[in-house]
PDB file of C-alpha atoms in Angstrom:
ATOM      1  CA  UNK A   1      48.144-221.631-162.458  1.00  0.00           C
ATOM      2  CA  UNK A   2      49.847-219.804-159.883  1.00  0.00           C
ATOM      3  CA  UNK A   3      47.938-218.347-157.257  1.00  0.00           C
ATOM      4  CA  UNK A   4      48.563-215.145-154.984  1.00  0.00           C
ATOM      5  CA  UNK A   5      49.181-215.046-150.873  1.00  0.00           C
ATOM      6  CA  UNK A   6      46.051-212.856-150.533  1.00  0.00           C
ATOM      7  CA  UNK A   7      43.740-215.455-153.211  1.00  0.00           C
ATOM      8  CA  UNK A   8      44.934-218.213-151.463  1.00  0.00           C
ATOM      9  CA  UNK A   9      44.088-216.843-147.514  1.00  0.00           C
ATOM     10  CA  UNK A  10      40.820-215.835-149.021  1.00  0.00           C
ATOM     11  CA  UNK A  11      39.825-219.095-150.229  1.00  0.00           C
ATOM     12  CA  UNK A  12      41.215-221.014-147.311  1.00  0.00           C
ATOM     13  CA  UNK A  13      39.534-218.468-145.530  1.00  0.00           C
ATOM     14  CA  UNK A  14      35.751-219.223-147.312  1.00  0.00           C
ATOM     15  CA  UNK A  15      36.148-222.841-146.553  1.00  0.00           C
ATOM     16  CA  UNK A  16      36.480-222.594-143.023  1.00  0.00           C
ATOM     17  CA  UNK A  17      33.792-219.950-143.040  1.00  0.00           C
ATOM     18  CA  UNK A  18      31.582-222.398-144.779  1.00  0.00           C
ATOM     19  CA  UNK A  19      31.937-224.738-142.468  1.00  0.00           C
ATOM     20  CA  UNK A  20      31.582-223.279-139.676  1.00  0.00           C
ATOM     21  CA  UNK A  21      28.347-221.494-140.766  1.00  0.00           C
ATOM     22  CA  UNK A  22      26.679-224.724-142.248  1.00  0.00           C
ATOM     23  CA  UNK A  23      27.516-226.832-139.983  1.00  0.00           C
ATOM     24  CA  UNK A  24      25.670-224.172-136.576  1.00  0.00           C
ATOM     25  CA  UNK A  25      22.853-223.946-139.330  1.00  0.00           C
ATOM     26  CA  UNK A  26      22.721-228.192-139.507  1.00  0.00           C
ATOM     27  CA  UNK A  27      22.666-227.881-135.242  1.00  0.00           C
ATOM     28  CA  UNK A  28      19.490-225.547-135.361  1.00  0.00           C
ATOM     29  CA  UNK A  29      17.912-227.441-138.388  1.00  0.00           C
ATOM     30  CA  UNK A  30      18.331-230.837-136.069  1.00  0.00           C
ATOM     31  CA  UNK A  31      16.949-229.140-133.275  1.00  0.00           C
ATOM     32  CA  UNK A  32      13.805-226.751-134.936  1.00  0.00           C
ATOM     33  CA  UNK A  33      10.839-226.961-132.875  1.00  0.00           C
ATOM     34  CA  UNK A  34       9.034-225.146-135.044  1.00  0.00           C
ATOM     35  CA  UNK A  35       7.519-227.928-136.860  1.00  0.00           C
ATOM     36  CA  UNK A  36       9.693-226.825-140.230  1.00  0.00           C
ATOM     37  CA  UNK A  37      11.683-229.421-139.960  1.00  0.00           C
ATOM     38  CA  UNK A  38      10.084-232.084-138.633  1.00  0.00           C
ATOM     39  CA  UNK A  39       6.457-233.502-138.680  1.00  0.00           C
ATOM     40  CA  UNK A  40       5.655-235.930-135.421  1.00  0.00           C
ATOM     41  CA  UNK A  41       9.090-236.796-135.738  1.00  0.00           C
ATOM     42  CA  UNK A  42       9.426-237.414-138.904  1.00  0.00           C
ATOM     43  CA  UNK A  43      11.630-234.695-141.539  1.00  0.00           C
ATOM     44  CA  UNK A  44       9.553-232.732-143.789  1.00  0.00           C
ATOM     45  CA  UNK A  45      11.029-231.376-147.114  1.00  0.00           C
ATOM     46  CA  UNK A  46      12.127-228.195-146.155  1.00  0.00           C
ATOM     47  CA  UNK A  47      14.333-230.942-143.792  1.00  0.00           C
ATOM     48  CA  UNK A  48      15.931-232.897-147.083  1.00  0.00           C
ATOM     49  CA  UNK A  49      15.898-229.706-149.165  1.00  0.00           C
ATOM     50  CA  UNK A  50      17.744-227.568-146.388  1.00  0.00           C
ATOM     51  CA  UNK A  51      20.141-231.107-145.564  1.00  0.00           C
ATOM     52  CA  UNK A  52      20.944-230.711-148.914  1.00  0.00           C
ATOM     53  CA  UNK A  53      22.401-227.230-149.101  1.00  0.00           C
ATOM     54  CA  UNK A  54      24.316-228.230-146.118  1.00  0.00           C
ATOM     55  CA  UNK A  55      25.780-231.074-147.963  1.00  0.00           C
ATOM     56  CA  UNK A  56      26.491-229.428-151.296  1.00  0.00           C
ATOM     57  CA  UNK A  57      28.385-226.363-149.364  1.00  0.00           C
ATOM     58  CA  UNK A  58      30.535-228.713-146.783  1.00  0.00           C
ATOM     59  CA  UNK A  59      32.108-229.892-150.243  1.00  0.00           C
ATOM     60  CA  UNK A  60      32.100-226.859-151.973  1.00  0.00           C
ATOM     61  CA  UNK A  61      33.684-225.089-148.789  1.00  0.00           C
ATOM     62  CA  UNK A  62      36.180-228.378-148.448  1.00  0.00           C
ATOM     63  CA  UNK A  63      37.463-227.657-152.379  1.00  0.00           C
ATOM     64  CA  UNK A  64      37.666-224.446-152.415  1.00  0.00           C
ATOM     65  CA  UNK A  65      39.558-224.433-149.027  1.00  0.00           C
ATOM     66  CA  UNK A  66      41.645-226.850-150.378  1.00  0.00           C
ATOM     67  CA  UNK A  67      42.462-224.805-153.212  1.00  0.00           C
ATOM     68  CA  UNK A  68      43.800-222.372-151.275  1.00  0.00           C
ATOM     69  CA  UNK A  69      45.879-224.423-148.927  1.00  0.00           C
ATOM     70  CA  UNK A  70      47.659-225.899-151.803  1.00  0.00           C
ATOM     71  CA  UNK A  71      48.553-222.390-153.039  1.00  0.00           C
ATOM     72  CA  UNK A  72      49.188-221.523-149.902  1.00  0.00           C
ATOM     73  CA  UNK A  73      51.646-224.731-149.472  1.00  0.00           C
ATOM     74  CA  UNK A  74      53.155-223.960-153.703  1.00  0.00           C
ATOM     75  CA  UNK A  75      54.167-220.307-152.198  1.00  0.00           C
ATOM     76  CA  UNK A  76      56.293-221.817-149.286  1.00  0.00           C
ATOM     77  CA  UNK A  77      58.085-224.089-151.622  1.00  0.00           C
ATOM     78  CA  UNK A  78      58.745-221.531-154.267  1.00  0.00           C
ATOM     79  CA  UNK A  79      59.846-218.584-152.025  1.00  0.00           C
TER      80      UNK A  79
END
C-alpha cells in the first residue's frame, strides 16, 4: 500500500503529538497533589488506570508515527 505525502506528515505528525501530550500528562500525573493519584504515598487506581492510557498511546503514537515515516522514507526513494 502506497501512501500519500499529506497521509504520511499527518501520521508522523499524530505520533509526535501523542507523545508529547502523554508524556506532560505522565509529568502532572507523577506530581498530583490532589490526592488522585496517590494515597500517603502510595498510587491509587485512577494512578494504574491513567499509567495505563499513557502506556497504550506512547505505542500507539510510536506505530502510527512510524507508519508515516516509512511512507514518508518509500516517497523519497520512488520520486
Amino acid at each position: 500500500m502506497k501512501l500519500s505525502r499529506p497521509v504520511s506528515w499527518f501520521l508522523l505528525a499524530f505520533g509526535v503529538w501523542s507523545w508529547v501530550i502523554w508524556v506532560t500528562f505522565v509529568k502532572n500525573l507523577v506530581k498530583d497533589s490532589s490526592g488522585l493519584a496517590f494515597d500517603d504515598g502510595h498510587p491509587t487506581a485512577y494512578f494504574w488506570v491513567h499509567l495505563t492510557l499513557a502506556v497504550v498511546s506512547f505505542v500507539l503514537g510510536t506505530v502510527i508515527g512510524g507508519i508515516g515515516l516509512r511512507g514518508l522514507r518509500a516517497l523519497r526513494r520512488t520520486s
